Coordinates of C-alpha atoms and ligand atoms in Angstrom, one line a residue:
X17 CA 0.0 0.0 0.0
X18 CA 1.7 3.6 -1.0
X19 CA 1.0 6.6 1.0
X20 CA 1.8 10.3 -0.3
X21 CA 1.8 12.9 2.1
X22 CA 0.9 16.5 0.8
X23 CA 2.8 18.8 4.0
X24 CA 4.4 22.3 3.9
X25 CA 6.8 20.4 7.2
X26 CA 7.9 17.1 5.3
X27 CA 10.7 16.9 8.1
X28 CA 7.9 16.0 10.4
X29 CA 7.6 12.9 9.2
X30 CA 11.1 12.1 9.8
X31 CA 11.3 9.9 13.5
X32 CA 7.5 8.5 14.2
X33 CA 7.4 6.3 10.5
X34 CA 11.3 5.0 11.3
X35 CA 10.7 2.9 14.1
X36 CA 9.3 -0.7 15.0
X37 CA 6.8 -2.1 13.0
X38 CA 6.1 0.9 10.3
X39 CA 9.7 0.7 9.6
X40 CA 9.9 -2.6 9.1
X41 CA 7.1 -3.0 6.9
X42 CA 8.5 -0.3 5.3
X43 CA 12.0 -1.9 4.7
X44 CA 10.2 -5.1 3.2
X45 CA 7.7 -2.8 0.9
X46 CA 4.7 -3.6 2.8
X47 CA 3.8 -0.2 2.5
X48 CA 5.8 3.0 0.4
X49 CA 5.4 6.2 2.5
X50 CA 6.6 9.3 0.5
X51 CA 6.5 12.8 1.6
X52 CA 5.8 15.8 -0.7
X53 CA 6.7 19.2 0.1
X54 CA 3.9 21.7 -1.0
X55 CA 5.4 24.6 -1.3
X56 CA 7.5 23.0 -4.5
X57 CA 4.8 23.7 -6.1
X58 CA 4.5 27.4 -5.9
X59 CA 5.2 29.6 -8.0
X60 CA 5.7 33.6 -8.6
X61 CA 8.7 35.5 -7.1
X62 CA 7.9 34.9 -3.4
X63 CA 6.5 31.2 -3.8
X64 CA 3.1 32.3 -1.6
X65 CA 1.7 28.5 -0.2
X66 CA -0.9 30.8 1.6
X67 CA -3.1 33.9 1.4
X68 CA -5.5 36.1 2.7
X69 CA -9.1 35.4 3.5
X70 CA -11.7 36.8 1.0
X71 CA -14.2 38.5 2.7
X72 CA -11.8 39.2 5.7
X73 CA -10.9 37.4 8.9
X74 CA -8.0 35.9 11.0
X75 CA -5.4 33.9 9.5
X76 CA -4.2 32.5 6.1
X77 CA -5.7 30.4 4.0
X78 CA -3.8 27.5 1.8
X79 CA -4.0 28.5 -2.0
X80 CA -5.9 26.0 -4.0
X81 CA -3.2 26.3 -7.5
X82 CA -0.3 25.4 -5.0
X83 CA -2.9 22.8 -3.7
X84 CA -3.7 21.8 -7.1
X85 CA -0.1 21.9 -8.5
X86 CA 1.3 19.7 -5.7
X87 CA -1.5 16.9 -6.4
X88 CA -1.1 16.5 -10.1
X89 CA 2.5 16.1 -9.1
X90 CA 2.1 13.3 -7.1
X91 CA -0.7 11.8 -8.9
X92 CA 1.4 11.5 -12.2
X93 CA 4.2 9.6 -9.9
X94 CA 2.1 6.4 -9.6
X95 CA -0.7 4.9 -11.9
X96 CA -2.7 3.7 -8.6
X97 CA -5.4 6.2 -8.4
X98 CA -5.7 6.3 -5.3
X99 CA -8.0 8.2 -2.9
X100 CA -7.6 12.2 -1.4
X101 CA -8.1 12.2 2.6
X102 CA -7.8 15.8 3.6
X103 CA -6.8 15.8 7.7
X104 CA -8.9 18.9 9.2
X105 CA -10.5 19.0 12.7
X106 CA -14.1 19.5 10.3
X107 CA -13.6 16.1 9.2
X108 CA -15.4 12.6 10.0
X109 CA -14.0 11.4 13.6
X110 CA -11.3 8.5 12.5
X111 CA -12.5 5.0 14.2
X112 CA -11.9 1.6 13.7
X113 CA -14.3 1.4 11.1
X114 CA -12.8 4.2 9.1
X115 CA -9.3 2.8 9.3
X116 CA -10.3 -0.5 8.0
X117 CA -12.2 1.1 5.1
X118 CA -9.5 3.0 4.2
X119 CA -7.0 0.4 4.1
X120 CA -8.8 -1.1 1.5
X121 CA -7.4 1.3 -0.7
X122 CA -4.1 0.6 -2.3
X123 CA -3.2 4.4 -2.2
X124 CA -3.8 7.6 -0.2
X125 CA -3.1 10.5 -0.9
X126 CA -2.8 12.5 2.3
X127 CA -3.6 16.3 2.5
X128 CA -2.3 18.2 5.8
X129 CA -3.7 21.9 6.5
X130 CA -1.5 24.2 8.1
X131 CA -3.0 28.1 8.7
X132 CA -6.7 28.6 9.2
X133 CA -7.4 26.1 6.7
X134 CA -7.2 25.2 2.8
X135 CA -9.0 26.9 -0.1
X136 CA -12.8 25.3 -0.6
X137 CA -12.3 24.7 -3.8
X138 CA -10.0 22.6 -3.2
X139 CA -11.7 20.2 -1.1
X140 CA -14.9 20.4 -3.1
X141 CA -13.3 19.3 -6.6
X142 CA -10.6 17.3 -5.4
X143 CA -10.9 15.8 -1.9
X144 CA -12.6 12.4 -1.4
X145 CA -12.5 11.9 2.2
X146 CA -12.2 14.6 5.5
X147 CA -10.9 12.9 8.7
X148 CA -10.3 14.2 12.4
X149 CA -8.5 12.5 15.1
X150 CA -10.6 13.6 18.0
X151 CA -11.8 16.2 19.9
X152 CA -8.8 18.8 20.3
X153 CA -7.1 21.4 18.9
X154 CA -3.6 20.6 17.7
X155 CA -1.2 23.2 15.2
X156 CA -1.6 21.0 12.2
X157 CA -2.7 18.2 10.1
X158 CA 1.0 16.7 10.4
X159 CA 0.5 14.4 13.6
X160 CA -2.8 13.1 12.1
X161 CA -1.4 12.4 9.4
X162 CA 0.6 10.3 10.8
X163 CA -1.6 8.5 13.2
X164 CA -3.7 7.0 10.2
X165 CA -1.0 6.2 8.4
X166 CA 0.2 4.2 11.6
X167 CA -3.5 2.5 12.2
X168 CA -4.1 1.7 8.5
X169 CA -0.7 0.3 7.9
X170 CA -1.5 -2.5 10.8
X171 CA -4.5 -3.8 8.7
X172 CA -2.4 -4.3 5.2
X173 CA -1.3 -8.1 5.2
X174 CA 1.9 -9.2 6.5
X175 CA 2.5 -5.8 8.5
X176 CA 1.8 -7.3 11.8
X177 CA 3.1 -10.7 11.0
X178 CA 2.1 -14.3 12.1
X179 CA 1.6 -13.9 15.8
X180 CA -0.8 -10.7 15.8
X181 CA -4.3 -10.0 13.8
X182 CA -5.9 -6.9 13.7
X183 CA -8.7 -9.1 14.3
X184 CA -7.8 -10.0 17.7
X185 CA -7.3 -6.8 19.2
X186 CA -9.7 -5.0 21.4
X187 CA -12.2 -2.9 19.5
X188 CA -12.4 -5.7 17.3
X189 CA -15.0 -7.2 19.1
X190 CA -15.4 -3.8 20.6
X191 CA -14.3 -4.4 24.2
X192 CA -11.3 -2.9 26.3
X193 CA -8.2 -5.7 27.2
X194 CA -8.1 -7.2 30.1
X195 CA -5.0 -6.1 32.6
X196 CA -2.0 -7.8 31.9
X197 CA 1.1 -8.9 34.3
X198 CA 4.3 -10.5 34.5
X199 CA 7.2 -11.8 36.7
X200 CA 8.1 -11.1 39.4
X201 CA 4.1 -12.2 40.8
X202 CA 5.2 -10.5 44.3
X203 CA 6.8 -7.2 43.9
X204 CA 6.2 -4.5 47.1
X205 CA 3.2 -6.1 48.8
X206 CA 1.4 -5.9 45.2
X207 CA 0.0 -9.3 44.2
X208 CA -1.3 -10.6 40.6
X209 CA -4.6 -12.1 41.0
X210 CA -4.3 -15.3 42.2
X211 CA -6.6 -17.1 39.2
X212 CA -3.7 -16.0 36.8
X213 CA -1.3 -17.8 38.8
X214 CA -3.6 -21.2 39.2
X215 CA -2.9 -22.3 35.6
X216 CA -7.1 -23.3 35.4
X217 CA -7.4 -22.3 31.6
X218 CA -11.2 -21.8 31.7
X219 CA -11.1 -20.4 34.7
X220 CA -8.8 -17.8 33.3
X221 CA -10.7 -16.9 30.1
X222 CA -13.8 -16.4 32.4
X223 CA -11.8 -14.1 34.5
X224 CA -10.4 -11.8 31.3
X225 CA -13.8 -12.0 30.1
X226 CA -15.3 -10.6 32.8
X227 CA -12.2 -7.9 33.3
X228 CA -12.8 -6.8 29.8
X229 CA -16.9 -6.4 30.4
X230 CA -16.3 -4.8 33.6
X231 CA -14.0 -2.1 32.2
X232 CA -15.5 -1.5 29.6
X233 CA -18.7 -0.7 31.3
X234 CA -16.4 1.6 33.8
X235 CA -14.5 3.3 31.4
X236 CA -16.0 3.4 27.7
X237 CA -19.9 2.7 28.2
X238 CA -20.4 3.6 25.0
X239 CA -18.5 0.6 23.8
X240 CA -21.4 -2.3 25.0
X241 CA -23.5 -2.8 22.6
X242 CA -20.6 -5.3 22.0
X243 CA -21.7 -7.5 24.9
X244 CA -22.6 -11.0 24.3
X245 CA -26.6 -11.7 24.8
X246 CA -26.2 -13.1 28.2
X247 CA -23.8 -10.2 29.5
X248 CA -26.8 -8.1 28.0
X249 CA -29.4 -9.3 30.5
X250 CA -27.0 -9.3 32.9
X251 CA -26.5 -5.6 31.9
X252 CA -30.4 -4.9 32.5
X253 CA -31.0 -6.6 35.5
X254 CA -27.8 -5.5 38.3
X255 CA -27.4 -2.5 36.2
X256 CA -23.8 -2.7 34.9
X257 CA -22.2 -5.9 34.5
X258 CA -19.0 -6.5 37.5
X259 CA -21.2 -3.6 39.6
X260 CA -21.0 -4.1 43.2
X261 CA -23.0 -2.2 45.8
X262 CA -21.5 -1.9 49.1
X263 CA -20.8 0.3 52.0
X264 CA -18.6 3.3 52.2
X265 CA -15.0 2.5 52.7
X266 CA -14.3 5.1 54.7
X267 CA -11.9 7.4 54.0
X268 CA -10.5 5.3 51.0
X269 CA -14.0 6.4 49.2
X270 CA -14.4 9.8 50.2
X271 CA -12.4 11.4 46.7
X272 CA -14.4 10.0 45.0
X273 CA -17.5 10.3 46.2
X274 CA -17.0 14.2 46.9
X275 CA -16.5 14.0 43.4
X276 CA -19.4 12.6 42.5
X277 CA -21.4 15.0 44.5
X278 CA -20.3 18.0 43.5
X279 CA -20.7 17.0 39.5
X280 CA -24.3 16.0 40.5
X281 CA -25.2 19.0 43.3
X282 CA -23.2 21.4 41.2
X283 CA -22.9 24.6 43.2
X284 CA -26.0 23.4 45.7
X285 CA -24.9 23.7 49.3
X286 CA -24.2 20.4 50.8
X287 CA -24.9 21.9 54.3
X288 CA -21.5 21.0 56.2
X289 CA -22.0 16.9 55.5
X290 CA -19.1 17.1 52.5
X291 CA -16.7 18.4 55.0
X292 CA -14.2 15.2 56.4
X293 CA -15.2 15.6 59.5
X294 CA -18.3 15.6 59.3
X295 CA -18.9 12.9 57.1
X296 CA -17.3 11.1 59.6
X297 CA -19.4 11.3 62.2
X298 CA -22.7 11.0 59.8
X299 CA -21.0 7.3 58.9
X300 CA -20.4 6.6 62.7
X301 CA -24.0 7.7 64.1
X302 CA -25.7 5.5 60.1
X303 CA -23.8 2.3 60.0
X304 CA -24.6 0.6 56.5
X305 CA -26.5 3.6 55.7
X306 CA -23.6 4.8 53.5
X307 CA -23.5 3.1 50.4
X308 CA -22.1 3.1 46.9
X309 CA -21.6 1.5 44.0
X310 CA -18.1 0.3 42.4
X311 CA -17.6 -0.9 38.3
X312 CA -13.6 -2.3 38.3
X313 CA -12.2 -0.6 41.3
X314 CA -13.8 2.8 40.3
X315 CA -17.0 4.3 42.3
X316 CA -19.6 5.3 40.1
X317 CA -22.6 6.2 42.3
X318 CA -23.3 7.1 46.3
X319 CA -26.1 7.2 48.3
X320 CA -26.2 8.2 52.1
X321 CA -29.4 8.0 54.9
X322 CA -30.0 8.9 58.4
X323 CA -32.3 7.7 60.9
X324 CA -33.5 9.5 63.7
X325 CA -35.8 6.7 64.9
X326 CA -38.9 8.1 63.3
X327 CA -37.8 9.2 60.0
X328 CA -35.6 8.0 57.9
X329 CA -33.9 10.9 55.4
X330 CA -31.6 9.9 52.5
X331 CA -28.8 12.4 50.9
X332 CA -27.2 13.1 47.9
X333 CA -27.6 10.2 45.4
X334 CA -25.5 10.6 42.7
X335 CA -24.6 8.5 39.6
X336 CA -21.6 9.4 37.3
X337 CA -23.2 10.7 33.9
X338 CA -21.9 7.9 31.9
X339 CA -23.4 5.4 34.1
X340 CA -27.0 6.7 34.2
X341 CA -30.4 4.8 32.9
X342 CA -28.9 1.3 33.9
X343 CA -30.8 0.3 37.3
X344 CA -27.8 1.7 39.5
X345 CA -29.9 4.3 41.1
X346 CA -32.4 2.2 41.3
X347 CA -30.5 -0.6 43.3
X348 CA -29.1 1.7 45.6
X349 CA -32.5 3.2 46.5
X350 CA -34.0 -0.5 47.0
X351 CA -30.8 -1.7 49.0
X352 CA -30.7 1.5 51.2
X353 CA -34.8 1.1 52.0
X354 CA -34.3 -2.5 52.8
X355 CA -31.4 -1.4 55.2
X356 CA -33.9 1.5 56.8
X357 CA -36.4 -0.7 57.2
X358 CA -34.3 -4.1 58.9
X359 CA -34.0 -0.6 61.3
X360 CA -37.4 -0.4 62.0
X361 CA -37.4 2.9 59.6
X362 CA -41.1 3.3 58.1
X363 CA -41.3 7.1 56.6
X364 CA -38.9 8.0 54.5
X365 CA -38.1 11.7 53.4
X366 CA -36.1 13.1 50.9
X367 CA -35.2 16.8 49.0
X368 CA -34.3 17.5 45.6
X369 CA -32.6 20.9 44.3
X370 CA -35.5 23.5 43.5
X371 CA -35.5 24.5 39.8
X372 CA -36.0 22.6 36.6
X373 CA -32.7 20.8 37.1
X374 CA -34.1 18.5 39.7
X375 CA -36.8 17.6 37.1
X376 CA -35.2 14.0 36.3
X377 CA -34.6 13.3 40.2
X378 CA -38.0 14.2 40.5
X379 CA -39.6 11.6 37.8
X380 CA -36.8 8.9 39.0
X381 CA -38.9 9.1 42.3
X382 CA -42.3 9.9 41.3
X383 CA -41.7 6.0 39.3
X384 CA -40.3 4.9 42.7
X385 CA -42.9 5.0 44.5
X386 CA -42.4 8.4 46.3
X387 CA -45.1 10.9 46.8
X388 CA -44.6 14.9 46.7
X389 CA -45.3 16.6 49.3
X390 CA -43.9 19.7 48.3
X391 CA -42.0 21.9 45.6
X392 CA -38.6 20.0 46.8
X393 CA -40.3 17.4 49.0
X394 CA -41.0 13.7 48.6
X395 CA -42.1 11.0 51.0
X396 CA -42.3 7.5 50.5
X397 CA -43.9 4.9 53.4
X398 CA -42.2 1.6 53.8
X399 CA -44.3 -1.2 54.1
X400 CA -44.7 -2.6 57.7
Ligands
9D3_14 C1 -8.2 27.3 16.2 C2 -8.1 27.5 14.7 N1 -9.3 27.0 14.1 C3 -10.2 28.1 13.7 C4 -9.6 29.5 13.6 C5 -9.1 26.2 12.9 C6 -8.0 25.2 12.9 C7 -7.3 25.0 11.7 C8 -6.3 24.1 11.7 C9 -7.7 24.5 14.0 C10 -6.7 23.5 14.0 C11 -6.0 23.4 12.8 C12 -4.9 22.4 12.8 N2 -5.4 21.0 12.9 C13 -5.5 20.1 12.0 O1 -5.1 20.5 10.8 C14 -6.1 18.8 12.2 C15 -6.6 18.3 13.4 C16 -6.9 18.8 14.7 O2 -6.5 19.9 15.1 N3 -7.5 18.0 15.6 C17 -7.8 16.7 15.3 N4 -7.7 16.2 14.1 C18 -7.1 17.0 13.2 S1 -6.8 16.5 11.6 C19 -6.1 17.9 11.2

């Protein structure tokens, strides 16, 4: 596969595509990566690569004839056609489907901006494809360039030779890896779970299995639709696969759960309960009444109750947003009334922030069984 690289800095490309794997499929023509300088191509006393805005406004835009010039140049240099994939932060957000698509191709033709952009016309008559790394601003198209050239070169045969496939790798089958470990299996008091050692082969695929579900479900949520039909109903019923609810380790949780609270109450005044010391003593006078959730080591919801011996109150649930709409609220709630009531707790209270923000909270406990009593009040009864 041949990859032409269209740059006003071809001296970036020197380092990154001359190590490991790229430079060895390189060396055994795998893939041809050459790098074109634009401004080769211009013409005119002082060789402008760049102009003006028409119409005004910050910056300098790449001229379309240097453009134009530099890709008729490289297109003559190979009779593969090839396709034009013009790197700009408007472009389509590069994925694992887009890299596989494109190394389908036995030749890009790579365009990187450098100034406010390049001339429209130029993408409109001779650009076939706009891709984006992500999210972020960075100073050119140079780097990305260079990161698609290093995920589509993985994908042509023979690059990765005999031990690794594309087609094993994590997003793949659109999951995270497991965690990995080596020698020595004691180092500093930190031990490698013991099923790893056990040499139990099923018992071992089970456990990556589940690692990789749990993870994924902590960390990239938006990644499970990839979950095998049983994991799925898992999923629905508990929540979040590898969830477990618990009490608050206290103070190993408290991070964490501050944090929780504050992206969910925002600026509302906790009163004084999200100072330490406090907390404390709200978790000494409520045993078991502190409770929270944990997905792969990380807590992802917290719930906390009093009981005075009439009424029980509960505080501050909170879910991290990308763990929302999967039961977890909705567990805690149920394990926390069962605790109240083992108490002998049978009227519950509860607040929610005044303003149309609370208006979620509100319906979660209207469908809960909880009654208004006022703008921010609810009540619910527990059964005797
Ligand atoms: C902040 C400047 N922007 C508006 C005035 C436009 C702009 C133009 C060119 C912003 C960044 C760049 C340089 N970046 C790329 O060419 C680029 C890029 C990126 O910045 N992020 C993610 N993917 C890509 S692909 C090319």
């Amino acid at each position: 596969m041949r990859f032409d690289v269209l740059t006003l800095f071809p001296d970036a490309f020197a380092g990154p595509l001359d190590v490991s794997i790229i430079k060895r499929a390189r060396q055994d023509n795998l893939i041809d990566v050459q790098v074109h300088d634009i401004r080769d191509h211009a013409t005119g006393r002082h060789r402008p690569v760049d102009d003006y805005p028409f119409g005004g406004g910050q910056g300098m835009v790449m001229r379309v004839d240097v453009l134009d010039a530099a890709l008729h140049h490289v297109r003559s240099l190979d009779e593969a056609a090839g396709i034009v994939v013009y790197l700009t932060p408007q472009g389509q957000r590069l994925d694992d489907a887009i890299v596989r698509e494109l190394a389908t191709h036995p030749r890009l033709i790579l365009v990187c901006g450098r100034y406010e952009g390049v001339d429209e016309r130029f993408i409109e008559h001779r650009v076939d494809r706009q891709v984006s790394i992500g999210d972020y601003i960075l100073t050119g198209g140079e780097l990305p360039a260079m990161v698609l050239i290093d995920a589509v070169a993985r994908h042509v045969p023979d690059v990765l030779g005999d031990e690794a496939s594309p087609e094993d790798e994590s997003f793949a089958d659109g999951l995270l890896e497991h965690a990995q470990y080596t020698r020595p299996a004691e180092y500093n008091g930190w031990d490698v779970p013991d099923v790893l050692l056990g040499g139990d082969h099923a018992s071992i695929e089970r456990w990556r299995r589940e690692q990789r579900v749990a993870r994924t479900a902590a960390r990239r949520p938006d990644l499970l639709p990839a979950l095998r039909d049983g994991e799925k109903a898992a999923l629905q019923k508990i929540g979040v696969p590898g969830a477990r609810l618990r009490g608050v380790d206290y103070p190993a949780d408290l991070p964490a759960v501050l944090a929780l609270w504050r992206a969910e109450l925002g600026s509302v005044d906790l009163g004084r309960s999200d100072a330490p010391a406090e907390l404390a003593k709200l978790i000494e006078r409520n045993p078991g009444l502190f409770l929270v959730v944990e997905v792969a080591h990380e807590v992802v919801a917290a719930v906390m109750a009093g009981f005075d011996g009439r009424r029980g109150y509960v505080y501050h649930l909170a879910v991290a947003p990308q763990h929302r709409r999967k039961g977890i609220a909705r567990a805690l709630m149920a394990e926390l009334e069962h605790r109240l009531r083992a108490r002998g707790c049978l009227r519950l209270n509860l607040f929610v922030r005044a303003g149309p923000e609370s208006a979620a909270a509100s319906a979660f406990y209207e469908a809960h069984g909880w009654t208004r009593i006022d703008a921010q009040g609810f009540a619910k009864a527990l059964d005797r």
